[in-house]
Amino acid sequence: MTATALAVTVVVAGACTGSGADKNGGGTASACTSPGVTQEAVKVGVLYPDTGPFSSSFQGFRGGITARFALENSRGGVHGREISTIWADDQASADSNRTEAQRLVEGEQVFSVVEASVAEGSSALYLEEQGVPVTGVGPSVAWTQHRNMFTWSSLLSQGAVTSAWGQIAHNLGGTRAAVLAVVGVPSSQELATTIAASMQREGIQTVYQNLQLDPLLSMTTLARAIASSKADIVTGVITPEIWAGLAPALRAQGAQITVPLFPNGYDKETLRSGGSAYAGMYVAQVTAPFELQLPAHQEFYAALTQYAPEVSTQQGQLALNGWLAADLMLRGLNAAGACPTRDGFIGALRSVLQYDAGGLVRPAANLTDYTLPSACLNLVRVDSSGQNFEVVGDAPICGQVQPVS
């Protein structure tokens, strides 16, 4: 996983029924004339970085989408329609993100969009104005500002923060935090600031902060600064590779780091590449840990094997994020009925109180209030060998969602 990763489809069975106009559909639901909807298929756009410096980090995401839609198509699709995907490459560029969103909506006439990008904020207002449903990963505040944008994982909110990050650090014995974020990835800086605010609410002071961290910076220099601050927590949003270099440098400087806690890096491939350097690292995320081996995990693995064999590591968060983004899109299409409209999709999915994707989202996400961050986090830790993750605790850690000034 690189620094830029932070940044990170059947035939109608019968006649359509129902009525009502979609402001973007150009007709009535009984005629099934919404954009991208035919008797045979629903056209869904996928907007993500397929080329450029972010591309390698998003290949797992594409594989997860491919597998989930292919599995649904093998079962007959949604209301007898195949899911057809149109892929769009935004190159992780703000300009390209907006341009490609317009191409999908106005040129390709897609019904909806699945999205994962570090530049999604550039097209967010346009997609909302067009009434286009969007599902995807929620790494930025845009996902809590637009009613048409759906995610199971809102780690950021403009007006609120969960105390869960602080509770985890406090329970692990942390008292003083060094907060880091990678330069050039605004969402990483936003999330690092949010984590720091959560910790502050639990009485944990930020004693060192670098939100413009250059991955080429000497790890010795960085470790010396953190050690001088007497921090016992290192947190924020950095790549696992940075932590693999920083951890031994901190030990060499005599730093006593007891809580290395991050929202990213939950990937078996990462451990294979870094060895024992990752031992003791904690990762918190909103999905059920792979180590629980739920039936939904087994379905996910089997679908990746059959439909996306290019995904080399099945126990990877990026592939799971792609799977969930597609699954959430399917949930909305099913709820929208036999002749879906964009408005109908958004209204139906916004009424879902519990979305858990068969247990993969733990606890279930409440989609009715999109303005608040996820309150609960699942915690895993890298074992002493540095080769495996292990689940910490019997249940997610749930904090209080509190306003921020």
XYZ file of C-alpha atoms in Angstrom:
405
model
C 0.000 0.000 0.000
C 1.473 3.346 -1.086
C 1.125 6.845 0.280
C -1.301 7.746 -2.452
C -3.577 4.980 -1.250
C -4.360 7.121 1.730
C -5.380 9.337 0.251
C -8.444 5.344 -0.559
C -25.039 -6.527 -13.669
C -30.644 -10.032 -16.582
C -33.506 -10.032 -18.318
C -36.794 -8.469 -17.150
C -39.093 -11.168 -15.859
C -42.263 -9.230 -16.482
C -43.807 -5.857 -17.111
C -42.806 -2.900 -14.909
C -45.334 -1.429 -12.556
C -45.636 1.754 -10.538
C -45.794 5.405 -11.378
C -44.185 8.685 -10.609
C -41.700 10.976 -12.271
C -37.968 11.195 -11.696
C -36.721 14.725 -12.200
C -33.715 13.223 -14.022
C -35.472 10.287 -15.619
C -37.415 11.986 -18.386
C -40.512 9.854 -17.935
C -42.644 7.754 -15.651
C -41.523 4.796 -13.627
C -44.091 2.570 -15.341
C -42.174 3.073 -18.580
C -38.846 2.437 -16.822
C -37.312 5.442 -18.556
C -34.812 6.512 -15.901
C -31.303 7.130 -17.250
C -29.334 3.936 -17.615
C -32.331 1.634 -17.111
C -33.461 -0.704 -19.899
C -35.479 -3.906 -19.881
C -32.262 -5.881 -19.754
C -29.852 -3.871 -17.621
C -29.062 -1.045 -15.223
C -25.967 0.950 -16.129
C -23.761 1.881 -13.166
C -20.684 4.092 -13.439
C -17.543 3.421 -11.417
C -15.339 6.445 -10.739
C -11.875 5.802 -9.314
C -8.150 6.271 -10.098
C -7.276 3.600 -12.674
C -4.060 5.344 -13.726
C -1.656 7.751 -12.098
C 0.143 7.575 -8.765
C -2.911 6.305 -6.858
C -3.822 3.513 -9.277
C -1.996 0.561 -7.732
C -3.755 1.117 -4.422
C -7.227 0.937 -5.993
C -6.894 -2.304 -7.978
C -8.285 -4.283 -5.066
C -11.254 -1.920 -4.947
C -12.022 -2.635 -8.611
C -11.776 -6.375 -7.984
C -14.236 -6.182 -5.101
C -16.774 -4.320 -7.255
C -16.325 -6.757 -10.129
C -16.852 -9.763 -7.862
C -19.983 -8.425 -6.123
C -21.757 -7.350 -9.311
C -20.785 -10.574 -11.105
C -22.148 -12.648 -8.245
C -25.436 -10.742 -8.359
C -25.666 -11.164 -12.117
C -25.120 -14.919 -11.740
C -28.193 -14.950 -9.496
C -30.388 -13.159 -12.021
C -29.517 -9.531 -11.381
C -31.743 -6.966 -9.677
C -35.445 -7.202 -10.516
C -34.441 -9.223 -13.578
C -31.888 -6.705 -14.812
C -28.171 -7.220 -15.244
C -25.796 -4.727 -13.661
C -23.644 -3.208 -16.398
C -20.592 -1.182 -15.350
C -18.939 1.768 -17.071
C -15.473 2.463 -15.676
C -14.132 6.003 -15.420
C -10.587 7.014 -14.479
C -10.235 10.256 -12.528
C -6.468 9.808 -12.031
C -7.029 11.108 -8.472
C -7.227 14.594 -9.990
C -9.880 17.105 -8.953
C -10.396 18.306 -12.540
C -10.588 14.761 -13.920
C -12.948 13.681 -11.160
C -15.481 16.363 -12.138
C -14.977 15.798 -15.890
C -15.350 12.028 -15.635
C -18.434 12.349 -13.434
C -20.021 14.556 -16.098
C -19.072 12.073 -18.820
C -20.681 9.219 -16.902
C -23.884 11.139 -16.237
C -24.338 13.158 -19.426
C -22.428 11.054 -21.945
C -22.831 7.470 -20.755
C -26.213 8.156 -19.121
C -25.512 5.961 -16.111
C -28.218 5.528 -13.513
C -25.842 5.787 -10.550
C -22.179 5.893 -9.567
C -19.902 3.829 -7.354
C -16.941 5.924 -6.269
C -13.624 5.706 -4.457
C -11.149 8.511 -4.878
C -9.155 11.063 -2.977
C -10.796 13.713 -5.198
C -14.486 12.846 -4.775
C -15.251 16.255 -3.322
C -14.774 17.813 -6.764
C -17.813 16.060 -8.254
C -19.946 15.788 -5.111
C -22.056 18.922 -5.611
C -22.536 18.220 -9.334
C -23.744 14.664 -8.673
C -26.105 15.902 -5.966
C -27.525 18.600 -8.258
C -28.109 15.944 -10.918
C -29.825 13.715 -8.356
C -27.435 10.827 -9.040
C -27.139 8.161 -6.315
C -23.534 7.516 -5.256
C -22.184 4.706 -3.087
C -18.625 4.191 -1.942
C -15.962 4.553 0.693
C -16.330 7.607 2.923
C -12.832 8.991 3.500
C -13.752 12.688 3.325
C -16.349 15.048 4.769
C -18.171 15.104 1.410
C -19.901 11.861 2.364
C -21.587 13.561 5.317
C -22.657 16.637 3.355
C -24.681 15.235 0.429
C -27.917 13.248 0.779
C -27.300 11.294 -2.429
C -23.924 9.951 -1.241
C -24.099 6.681 0.706
C -21.407 4.947 2.709
C -21.176 2.471 5.556
C -17.979 4.103 6.783
C -18.103 7.787 7.678
C -14.894 8.423 9.577
C -15.114 12.176 9.033
C -17.790 14.733 9.776
C -17.618 18.504 9.619
C -19.460 18.957 12.879
C -18.958 15.851 15.028
C -16.427 13.270 16.176
C -16.677 9.869 17.847
C -14.872 9.437 21.134
C -13.995 5.844 20.152
C -10.460 6.718 19.000
C -9.711 8.319 22.347
C -11.319 5.476 24.280
C -9.158 2.915 22.481
C -5.959 4.834 23.139
C -6.889 5.459 26.773
C -7.816 1.799 27.373
C -4.451 0.735 25.948
C -2.631 3.005 28.382
C -1.808 5.913 26.086
C -1.505 9.418 27.512
C 0.411 11.617 25.031
C -0.093 11.551 21.260
C 2.081 12.207 18.234
C -0.277 12.884 15.301
C 0.915 12.401 11.718
C -0.529 12.791 8.214
C 0.988 12.526 4.746
C 1.531 15.650 2.670
C -0.657 16.106 -0.404
C -3.622 14.008 0.806
C -6.168 16.410 2.386
C -8.448 13.636 3.620
C -5.562 12.129 5.604
C -4.952 15.470 7.277
C -8.667 15.862 8.052
C -8.884 12.390 9.572
C -5.692 12.830 11.588
C -7.121 16.037 13.048
C -10.364 14.201 13.863
C -8.487 11.421 15.660
C -6.561 14.004 17.666
C -9.833 15.721 18.662
C -11.282 12.370 19.776
C -8.255 11.723 21.941
C -8.401 15.184 23.432
C -11.929 14.423 24.644
C -10.477 11.507 26.581
C -7.814 13.692 28.173
C -5.022 12.712 25.786
C -2.869 15.664 24.790
C -1.278 16.065 21.356
C 2.397 16.673 22.133
C 3.745 16.414 18.572
C 2.030 17.048 15.247
C 3.171 16.816 11.622
C 0.299 16.916 9.125
C 2.555 17.579 6.133
C 4.767 14.523 6.456
C 7.020 13.928 3.467
C 7.531 10.157 3.016
C 11.143 10.951 2.048
C 11.842 12.596 5.396
C 14.551 10.893 7.429
C 12.874 8.485 9.853
C 15.665 9.180 12.326
C 14.856 12.893 12.293
C 11.143 12.216 12.754
C 11.760 9.655 15.483
C 14.009 12.053 17.368
C 11.293 14.717 17.386
C 8.629 12.265 18.576
C 10.915 10.849 21.252
C 11.676 14.367 22.503
C 7.947 15.002 22.922
C 7.669 11.942 25.205
C 4.688 10.694 23.217
C 3.529 7.144 23.955
C 0.944 7.141 21.143
C 1.627 7.466 17.428
C -1.529 7.955 15.394
C -2.972 9.720 12.354
C -2.939 8.614 8.724
C 0.366 7.391 7.337
C 1.213 4.478 5.084
C 2.162 1.150 6.666
C 5.509 1.488 4.911
C 6.221 4.711 6.801
C 5.389 3.028 10.089
C 7.645 0.070 9.215
C 10.522 2.526 8.887
C 9.533 4.746 11.807
C 8.987 2.011 14.419
C 12.616 0.817 14.580
C 13.842 4.410 14.436
C 11.697 5.230 17.466
C 13.116 2.283 19.382
C 16.622 3.413 18.508
C 15.812 6.847 19.957
C 14.505 5.318 23.169
C 10.872 6.292 22.562
C 8.331 4.298 24.576
C 5.478 3.923 22.087
C 2.800 1.677 23.537
C -0.078 2.609 21.208
C 0.644 2.805 17.472
C -2.958 3.266 16.274
C -4.083 3.861 12.670
C -7.246 3.696 10.539
C -5.437 2.008 7.644
C -2.999 -0.836 6.999
C -5.378 -3.769 7.584
C -4.077 -5.990 4.784
C -2.251 -9.337 4.930
C -0.136 -8.348 1.926
C 1.225 -5.455 3.941
C 2.401 -7.821 6.675
C 4.109 -10.130 4.214
C 6.132 -7.245 2.866
C 7.121 -5.709 6.212
C 7.862 -8.605 8.496
C 8.233 -8.049 12.223
C 8.342 -4.247 11.818
C 4.543 -4.194 12.112
C 4.368 -6.191 15.342
C 2.165 -4.440 17.896
C 0.510 -2.059 15.412
C -3.204 -1.453 16.008
C -5.726 -0.799 13.233
C -9.302 0.365 13.849
C -12.009 0.157 11.165
C -15.783 -0.172 10.886
C -15.933 -3.590 9.213
C -15.955 -6.971 10.928
C -12.408 -8.355 11.155
C -11.534 -11.060 8.637
C -10.336 -13.196 11.539
C -13.967 -13.728 12.622
C -14.432 -15.863 9.480
C -18.114 -14.998 9.062
C -20.231 -16.681 6.364
C -20.264 -13.322 4.562
C -16.461 -13.399 4.509
C -16.538 -16.850 2.911
C -18.939 -15.610 0.220
C -16.628 -12.670 -0.428
C -13.543 -14.892 -0.778
C -15.323 -17.341 -3.091
C -16.583 -14.563 -5.353
C -13.130 -12.987 -5.581
C -11.651 -16.370 -6.541
C -14.242 -16.900 -9.267
C -14.755 -13.418 -10.662
C -11.681 -11.373 -9.710
C -8.721 -13.781 -9.511
C -6.349 -10.883 -10.141
C -6.856 -9.816 -6.507
C -3.829 -11.441 -4.902
C -4.782 -10.807 -1.274
C -8.363 -11.639 -0.365
C -8.001 -10.443 3.213
C -7.518 -6.842 2.153
C -9.563 -3.815 3.143
C -9.513 -2.242 -0.321
C -11.094 -5.278 -2.001
C -13.670 -5.467 0.795
C -14.429 -1.770 0.349
C -15.129 -2.375 -3.346
C -17.394 -5.299 -2.460
C -19.324 -3.206 0.065
C -19.652 -0.220 -2.278
C -21.203 -2.521 -4.892
C -23.354 -4.286 -2.283
C -24.712 -0.968 -1.035
C -25.566 -0.027 -4.632
C -27.426 -3.337 -5.022
C -29.305 -2.713 -1.771
C -30.507 0.626 -3.125
C -31.502 -0.811 -6.507
C -33.501 -3.579 -4.850
C -35.217 -1.089 -2.553
C -36.023 1.244 -5.468
C -38.346 -1.347 -7.009
C -38.931 -2.931 -10.399
C -38.770 0.390 -12.241
C -36.189 2.401 -10.323
C -35.880 6.158 -10.361
C -32.985 8.095 -8.931
C -35.214 9.862 -6.435
C -36.784 6.545 -5.469
C -33.372 4.976 -4.920
C -32.177 7.814 -2.696
C -35.381 7.935 -0.679
C -35.514 4.165 -0.161
C -31.882 3.765 0.818
C -32.015 6.809 3.127
C -34.759 5.043 5.083
C -32.560 2.048 5.957
C -31.877 1.980 9.685
C -29.561 -1.019 9.664
C -27.206 -1.900 6.835
C -24.712 -4.629 7.705
C -23.989 -6.458 4.410
C -24.583 -9.827 6.009
C -22.517 -8.928 9.052
C -19.527 -7.365 7.289
C -20.399 -3.919 8.678
C -20.120 -4.212 12.459
C -22.278 -2.871 13.987
C -24.849 -2.123 11.295
C -24.771 1.368 9.795
C -27.744 3.711 10.126
C -28.164 5.269 6.671
C -30.897 7.684 7.725
C -28.500 10.234 9.235
C -25.601 10.801 6.887
C -24.241 13.879 8.671
C -22.676 11.987 11.588
C -19.500 9.892 11.697
C -19.463 6.183 12.512
C -19.541 5.821 16.290
C -17.992 2.363 16.557
C -14.658 0.840 15.593
C -13.388 -2.740 15.357
C -9.863 -3.120 16.689
C -7.199 -5.524 15.466
C -3.535 -5.830 16.364
C -0.538 -7.280 14.565
C 0.794 -10.203 16.593
C 4.333 -10.519 17.923
C 5.532 -12.314 14.765
C 4.414 -9.423 12.588
C 2.720 -11.888 10.240
C -0.894 -12.031 11.450
C -3.680 -9.834 12.743
C -5.590 -10.723 15.890
C -8.903 -9.336 17.080
C -8.809 -7.170 20.201
C -11.901 -7.522 22.390
C -15.168 -9.336 21.884
C -17.090 -6.455 20.340
C -16.589 -3.127 18.588
C -15.556 -0.137 20.680
C -18.421 2.357 20.527
C -17.905 5.953 21.513
C -20.154 8.942 21.922
C -20.630 11.149 18.876
C -19.911 14.652 20.077
C -19.963 18.066 18.371
C -16.707 19.751 17.482
C -16.123 23.475 17.498
